[in-house]
PDB file of C-alpha atoms in Angstrom:
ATOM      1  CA  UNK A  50     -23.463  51.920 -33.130  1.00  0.00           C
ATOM      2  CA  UNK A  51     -22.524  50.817 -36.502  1.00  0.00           C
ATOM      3  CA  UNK A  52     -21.970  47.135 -35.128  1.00  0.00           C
ATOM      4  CA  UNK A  53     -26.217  47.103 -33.501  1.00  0.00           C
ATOM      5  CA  UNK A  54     -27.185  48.427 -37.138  1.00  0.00           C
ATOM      6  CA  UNK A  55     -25.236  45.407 -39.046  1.00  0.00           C
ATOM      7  CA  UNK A  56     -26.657  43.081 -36.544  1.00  0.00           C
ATOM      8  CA  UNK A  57     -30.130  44.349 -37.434  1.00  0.00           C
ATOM      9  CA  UNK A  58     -29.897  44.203 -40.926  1.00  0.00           C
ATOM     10  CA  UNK A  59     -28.616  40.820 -40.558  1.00  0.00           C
ATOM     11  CA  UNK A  60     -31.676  39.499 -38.984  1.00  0.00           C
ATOM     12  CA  UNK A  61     -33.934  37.912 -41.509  1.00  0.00           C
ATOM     13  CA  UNK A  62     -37.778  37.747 -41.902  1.00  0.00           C
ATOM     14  CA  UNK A  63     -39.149  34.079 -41.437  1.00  0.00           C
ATOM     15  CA  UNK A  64     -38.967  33.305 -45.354  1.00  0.00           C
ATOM     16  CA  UNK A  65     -35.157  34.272 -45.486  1.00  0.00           C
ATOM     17  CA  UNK A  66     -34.284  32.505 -42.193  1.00  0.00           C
ATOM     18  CA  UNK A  67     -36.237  29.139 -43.343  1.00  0.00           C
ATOM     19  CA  UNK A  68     -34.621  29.128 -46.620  1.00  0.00           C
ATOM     20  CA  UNK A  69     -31.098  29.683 -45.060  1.00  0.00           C
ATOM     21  CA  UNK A  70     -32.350  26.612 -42.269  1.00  0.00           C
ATOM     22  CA  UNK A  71     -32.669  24.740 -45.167  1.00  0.00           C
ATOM     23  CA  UNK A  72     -29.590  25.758 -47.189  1.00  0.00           C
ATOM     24  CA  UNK A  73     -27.502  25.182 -43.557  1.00  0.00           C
ATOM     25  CA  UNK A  74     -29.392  23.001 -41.387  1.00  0.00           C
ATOM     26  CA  UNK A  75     -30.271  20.710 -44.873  1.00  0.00           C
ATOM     27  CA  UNK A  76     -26.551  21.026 -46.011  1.00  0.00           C
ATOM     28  CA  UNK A  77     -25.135  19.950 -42.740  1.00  0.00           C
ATOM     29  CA  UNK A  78     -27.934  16.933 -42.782  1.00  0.00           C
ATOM     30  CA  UNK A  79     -27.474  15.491 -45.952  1.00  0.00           C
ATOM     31  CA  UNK A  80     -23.418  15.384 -45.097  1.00  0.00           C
ATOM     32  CA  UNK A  81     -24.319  13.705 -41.925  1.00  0.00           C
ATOM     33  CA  UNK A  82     -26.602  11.173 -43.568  1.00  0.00           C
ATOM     34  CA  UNK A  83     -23.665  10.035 -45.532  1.00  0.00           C
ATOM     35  CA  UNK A  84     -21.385  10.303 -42.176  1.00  0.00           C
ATOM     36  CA  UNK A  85     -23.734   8.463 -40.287  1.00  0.00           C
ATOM     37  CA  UNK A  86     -23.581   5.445 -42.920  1.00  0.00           C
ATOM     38  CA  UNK A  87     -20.171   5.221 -43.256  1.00  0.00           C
ATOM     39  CA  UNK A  88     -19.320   5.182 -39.034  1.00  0.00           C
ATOM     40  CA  UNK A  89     -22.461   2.759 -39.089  1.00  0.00           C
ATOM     41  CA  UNK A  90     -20.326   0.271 -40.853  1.00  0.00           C
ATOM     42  CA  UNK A  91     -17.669   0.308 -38.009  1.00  0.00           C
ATOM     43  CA  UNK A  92     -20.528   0.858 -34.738  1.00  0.00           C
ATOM     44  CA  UNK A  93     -24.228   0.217 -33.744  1.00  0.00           C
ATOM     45  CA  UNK A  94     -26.098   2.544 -36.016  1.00  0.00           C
ATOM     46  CA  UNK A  95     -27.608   4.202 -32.957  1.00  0.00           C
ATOM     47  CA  UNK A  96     -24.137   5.215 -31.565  1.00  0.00           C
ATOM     48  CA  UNK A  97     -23.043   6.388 -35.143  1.00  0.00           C
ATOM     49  CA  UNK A  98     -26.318   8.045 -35.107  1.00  0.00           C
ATOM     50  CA  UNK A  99     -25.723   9.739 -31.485  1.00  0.00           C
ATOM     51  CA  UNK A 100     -22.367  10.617 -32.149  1.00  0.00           C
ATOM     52  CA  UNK A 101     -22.533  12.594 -35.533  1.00  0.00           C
ATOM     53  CA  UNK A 102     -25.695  14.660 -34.150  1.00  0.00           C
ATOM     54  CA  UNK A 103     -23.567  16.125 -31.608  1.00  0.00           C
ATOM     55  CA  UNK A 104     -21.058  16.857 -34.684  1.00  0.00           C
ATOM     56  CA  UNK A 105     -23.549  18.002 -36.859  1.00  0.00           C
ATOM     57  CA  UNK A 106     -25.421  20.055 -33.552  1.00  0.00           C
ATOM     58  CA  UNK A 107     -22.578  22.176 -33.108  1.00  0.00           C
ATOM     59  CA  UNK A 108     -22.014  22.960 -36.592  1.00  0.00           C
ATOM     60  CA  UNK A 109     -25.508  23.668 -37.388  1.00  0.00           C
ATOM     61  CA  UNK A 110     -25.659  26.005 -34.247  1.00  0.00           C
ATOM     62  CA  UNK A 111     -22.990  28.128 -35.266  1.00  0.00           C
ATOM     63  CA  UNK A 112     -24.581  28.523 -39.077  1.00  0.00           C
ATOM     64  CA  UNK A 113     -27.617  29.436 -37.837  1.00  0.00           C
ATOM     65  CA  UNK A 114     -26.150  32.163 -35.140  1.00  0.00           C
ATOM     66  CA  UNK A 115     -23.889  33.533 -37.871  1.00  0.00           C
ATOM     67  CA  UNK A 116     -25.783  33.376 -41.270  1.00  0.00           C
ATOM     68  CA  UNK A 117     -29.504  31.614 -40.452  1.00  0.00           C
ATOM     69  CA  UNK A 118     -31.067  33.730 -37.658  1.00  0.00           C
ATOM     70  CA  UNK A 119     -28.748  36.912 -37.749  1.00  0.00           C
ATOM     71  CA  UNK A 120     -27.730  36.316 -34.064  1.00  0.00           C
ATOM     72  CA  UNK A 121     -24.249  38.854 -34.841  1.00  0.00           C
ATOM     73  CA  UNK A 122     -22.068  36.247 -34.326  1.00  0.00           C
ATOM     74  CA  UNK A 123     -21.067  32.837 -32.412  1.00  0.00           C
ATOM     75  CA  UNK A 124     -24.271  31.056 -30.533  1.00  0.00           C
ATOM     76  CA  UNK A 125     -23.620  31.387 -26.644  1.00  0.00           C
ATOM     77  CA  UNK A 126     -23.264  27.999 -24.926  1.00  0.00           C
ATOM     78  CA  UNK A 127     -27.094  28.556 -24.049  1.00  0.00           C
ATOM     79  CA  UNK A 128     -28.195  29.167 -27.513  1.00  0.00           C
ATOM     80  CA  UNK A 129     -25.759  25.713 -27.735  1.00  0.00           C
ATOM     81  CA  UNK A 130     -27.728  24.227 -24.977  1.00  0.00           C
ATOM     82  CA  UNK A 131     -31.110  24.952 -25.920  1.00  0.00           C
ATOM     83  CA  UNK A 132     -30.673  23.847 -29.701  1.00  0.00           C
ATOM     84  CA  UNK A 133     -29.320  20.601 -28.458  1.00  0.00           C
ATOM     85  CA  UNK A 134     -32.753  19.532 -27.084  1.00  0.00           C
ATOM     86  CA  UNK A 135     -33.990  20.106 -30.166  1.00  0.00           C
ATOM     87  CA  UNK A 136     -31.169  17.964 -31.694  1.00  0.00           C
ATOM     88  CA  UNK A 137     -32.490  15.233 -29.084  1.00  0.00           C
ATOM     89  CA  UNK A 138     -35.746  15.646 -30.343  1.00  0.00           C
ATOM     90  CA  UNK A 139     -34.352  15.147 -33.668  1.00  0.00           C
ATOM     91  CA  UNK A 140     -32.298  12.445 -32.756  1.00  0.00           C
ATOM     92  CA  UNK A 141     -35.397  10.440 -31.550  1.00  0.00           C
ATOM     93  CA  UNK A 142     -37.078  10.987 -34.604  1.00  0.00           C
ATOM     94  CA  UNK A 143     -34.982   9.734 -37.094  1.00  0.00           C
ATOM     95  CA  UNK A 144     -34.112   6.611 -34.293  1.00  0.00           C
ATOM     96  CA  UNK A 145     -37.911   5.709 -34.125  1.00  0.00           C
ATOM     97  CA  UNK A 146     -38.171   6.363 -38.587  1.00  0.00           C
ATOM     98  CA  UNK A 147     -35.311   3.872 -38.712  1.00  0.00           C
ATOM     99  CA  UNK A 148     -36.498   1.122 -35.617  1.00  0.00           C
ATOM    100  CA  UNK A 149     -39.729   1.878 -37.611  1.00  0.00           C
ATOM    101  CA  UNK A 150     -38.098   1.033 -41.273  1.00  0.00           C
ATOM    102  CA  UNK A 151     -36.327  -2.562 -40.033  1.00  0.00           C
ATOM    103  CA  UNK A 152     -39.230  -3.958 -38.326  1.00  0.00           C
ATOM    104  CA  UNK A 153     -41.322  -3.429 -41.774  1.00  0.00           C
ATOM    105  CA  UNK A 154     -38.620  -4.229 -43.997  1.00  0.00           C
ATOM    106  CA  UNK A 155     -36.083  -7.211 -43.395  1.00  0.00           C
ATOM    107  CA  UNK A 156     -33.013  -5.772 -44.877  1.00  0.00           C
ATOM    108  CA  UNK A 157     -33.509  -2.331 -46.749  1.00  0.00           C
ATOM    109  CA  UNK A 158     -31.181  -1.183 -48.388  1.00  0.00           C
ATOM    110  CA  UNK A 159     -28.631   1.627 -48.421  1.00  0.00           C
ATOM    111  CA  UNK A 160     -31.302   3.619 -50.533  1.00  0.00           C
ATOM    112  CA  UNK A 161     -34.337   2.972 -48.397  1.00  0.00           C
ATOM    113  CA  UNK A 162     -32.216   3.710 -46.125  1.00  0.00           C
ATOM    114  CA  UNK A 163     -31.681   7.330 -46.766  1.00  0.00           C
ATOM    115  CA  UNK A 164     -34.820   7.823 -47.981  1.00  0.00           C
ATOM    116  CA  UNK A 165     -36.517   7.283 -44.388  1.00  0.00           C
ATOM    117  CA  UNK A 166     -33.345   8.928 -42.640  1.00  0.00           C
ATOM    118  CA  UNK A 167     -33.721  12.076 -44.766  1.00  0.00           C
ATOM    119  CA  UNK A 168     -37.507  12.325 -44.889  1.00  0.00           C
ATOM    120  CA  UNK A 169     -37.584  11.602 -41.006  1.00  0.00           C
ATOM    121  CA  UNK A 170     -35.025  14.426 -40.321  1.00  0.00           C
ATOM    122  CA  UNK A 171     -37.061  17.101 -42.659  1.00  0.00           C
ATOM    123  CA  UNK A 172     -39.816  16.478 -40.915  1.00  0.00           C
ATOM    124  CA  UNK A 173     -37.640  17.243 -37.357  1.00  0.00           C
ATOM    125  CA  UNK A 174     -36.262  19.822 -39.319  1.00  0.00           C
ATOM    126  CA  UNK A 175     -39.335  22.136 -39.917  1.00  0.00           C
ATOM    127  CA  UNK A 176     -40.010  21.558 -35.992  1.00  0.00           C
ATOM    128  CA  UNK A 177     -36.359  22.559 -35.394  1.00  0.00           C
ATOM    129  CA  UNK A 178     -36.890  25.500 -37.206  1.00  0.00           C
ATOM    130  CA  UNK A 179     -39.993  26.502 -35.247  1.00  0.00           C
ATOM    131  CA  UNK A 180     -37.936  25.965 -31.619  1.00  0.00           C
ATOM    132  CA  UNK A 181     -34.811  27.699 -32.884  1.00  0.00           C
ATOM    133  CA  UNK A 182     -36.552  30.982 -34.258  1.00  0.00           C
ATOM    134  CA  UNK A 183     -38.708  31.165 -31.549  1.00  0.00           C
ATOM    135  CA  UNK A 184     -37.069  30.266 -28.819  1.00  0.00           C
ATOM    136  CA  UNK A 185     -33.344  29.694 -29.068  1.00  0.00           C
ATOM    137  CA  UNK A 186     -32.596  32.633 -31.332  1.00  0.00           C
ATOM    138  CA  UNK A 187     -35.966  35.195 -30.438  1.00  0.00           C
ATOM    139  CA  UNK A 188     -34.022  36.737 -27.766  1.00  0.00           C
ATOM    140  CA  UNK A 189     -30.906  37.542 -29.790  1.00  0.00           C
ATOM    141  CA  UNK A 190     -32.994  39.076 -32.318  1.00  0.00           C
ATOM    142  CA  UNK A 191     -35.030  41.064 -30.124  1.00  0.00           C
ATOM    143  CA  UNK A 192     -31.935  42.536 -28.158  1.00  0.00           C
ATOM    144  CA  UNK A 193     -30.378  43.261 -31.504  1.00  0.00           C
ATOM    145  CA  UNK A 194     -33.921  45.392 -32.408  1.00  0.00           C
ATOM    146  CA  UNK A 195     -33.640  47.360 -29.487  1.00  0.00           C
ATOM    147  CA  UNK A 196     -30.010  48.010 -29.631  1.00  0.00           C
ATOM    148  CA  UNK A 197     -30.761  49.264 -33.428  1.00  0.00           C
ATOM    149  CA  UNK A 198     -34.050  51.152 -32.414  1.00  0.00           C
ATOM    150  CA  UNK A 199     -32.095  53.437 -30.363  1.00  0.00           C
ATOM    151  CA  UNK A 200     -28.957  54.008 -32.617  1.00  0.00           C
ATOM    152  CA  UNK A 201     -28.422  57.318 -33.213  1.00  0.00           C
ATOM    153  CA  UNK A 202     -30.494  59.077 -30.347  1.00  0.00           C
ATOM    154  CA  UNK A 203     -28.576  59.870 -26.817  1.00  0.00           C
ATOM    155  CA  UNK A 204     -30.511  58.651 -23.157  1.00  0.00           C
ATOM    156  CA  UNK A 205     -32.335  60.406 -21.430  1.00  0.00           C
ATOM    157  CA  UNK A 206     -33.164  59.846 -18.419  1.00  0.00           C
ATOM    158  CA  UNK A 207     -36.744  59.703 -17.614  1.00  0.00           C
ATOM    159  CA  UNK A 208     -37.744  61.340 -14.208  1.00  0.00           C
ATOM    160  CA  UNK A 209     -39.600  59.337 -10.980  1.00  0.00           C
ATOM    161  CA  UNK A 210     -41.295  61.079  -8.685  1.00  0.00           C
ATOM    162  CA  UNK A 211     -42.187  59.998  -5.725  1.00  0.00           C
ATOM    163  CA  UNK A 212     -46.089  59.996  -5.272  1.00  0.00           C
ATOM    164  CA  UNK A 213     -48.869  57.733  -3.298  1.00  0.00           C
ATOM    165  CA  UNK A 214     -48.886  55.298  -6.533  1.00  0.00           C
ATOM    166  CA  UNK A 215     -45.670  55.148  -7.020  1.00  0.00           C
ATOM    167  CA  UNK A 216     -43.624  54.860  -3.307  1.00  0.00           C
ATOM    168  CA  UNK A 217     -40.052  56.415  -2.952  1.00  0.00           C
ATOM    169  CA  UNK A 218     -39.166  52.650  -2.839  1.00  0.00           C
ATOM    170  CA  UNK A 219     -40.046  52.034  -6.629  1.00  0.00           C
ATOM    171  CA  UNK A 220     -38.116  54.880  -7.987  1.00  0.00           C
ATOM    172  CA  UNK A 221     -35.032  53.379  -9.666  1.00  0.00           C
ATOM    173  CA  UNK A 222     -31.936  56.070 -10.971  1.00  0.00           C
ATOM    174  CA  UNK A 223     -31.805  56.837 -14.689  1.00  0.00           C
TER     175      UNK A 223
END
């Protein structure tokens, strides 16, 4: 009981959860920015890119379960799966910002760089945020509401009775 009401408490109104996406989810971006330059030295920038989103996917999940979205602990592998496509999403993003960036510019550099990398994953950022509060994480934090609505009040079992609108069939035990 004392676990469901933790849990609930933990679960943050949209202002608290988008500043914690941005405190995690920006954190974990602006290190991978910098990770994604430095393996883009040694591989094709769209592998380095591919490759540290996965990296930076899984970490970002398991903020946001623990600390972003109030899930009460790790993200299940479908909370994994589901923020993923959103990471895809992502991933296309800042790929098209940066095709985008060298067809306009012949060689920007390592500043320019960032700049369109970061501002292109912001702006995939505020949809991630959207997808993972609504959709990933809703169902967490409406399972935790109901386990916390209850808390402190035994079951009881409501009766069925078997009547023309409602056929012996349809009555379900308590």
């Amino acid at each position: 009981m004392d676990v469901a009401q933790n849990r609930k408490q933990a679960a943050p109104g949209a202002p608290a959860a988008f500043a914690r996406f941005v405190l995690c989810g920006g954190g974990v971006g602006i290190a991978s920015s910098f990770a994604v330059a430095g393996l883009a030295s040694w591989v094709p920038w769209a592998l380095a890119n591919a490759l540290i989103t996965v990296v930076s996917t899984l970490l970002a999940t398991e903020l946001h379960a623990r600390f972003t979205f109030g899930a009460g602990g790790r993200a299940t592998w479908r909370q994994h799966t589901q923020s993923a496509g959103s990471a895809a999403a992502a991933y296309a993003v800042t790929c098209m910002a940066m095709l985008a960036l060298h067809q306009l510019v012949a060689a920007p550099g390592a500043v320019l760089e960032q700049v369109v990398y970061l501002s292109a994953s912001a702006l995939a950022g505020v949809a991630r945020f959207a997808v993972l509060r609504l959709v990933v994480f809703a169902r967490s934090r409406s399972q935790v509401a109901g386990a916390g609505a209850g808390a402190g009040r035994a079951a009881r079992p409501v009766p069925c009775v078997s009547t023309p609108a409602v056929p012996a069939g349809l009555c379900r035990a308590a």
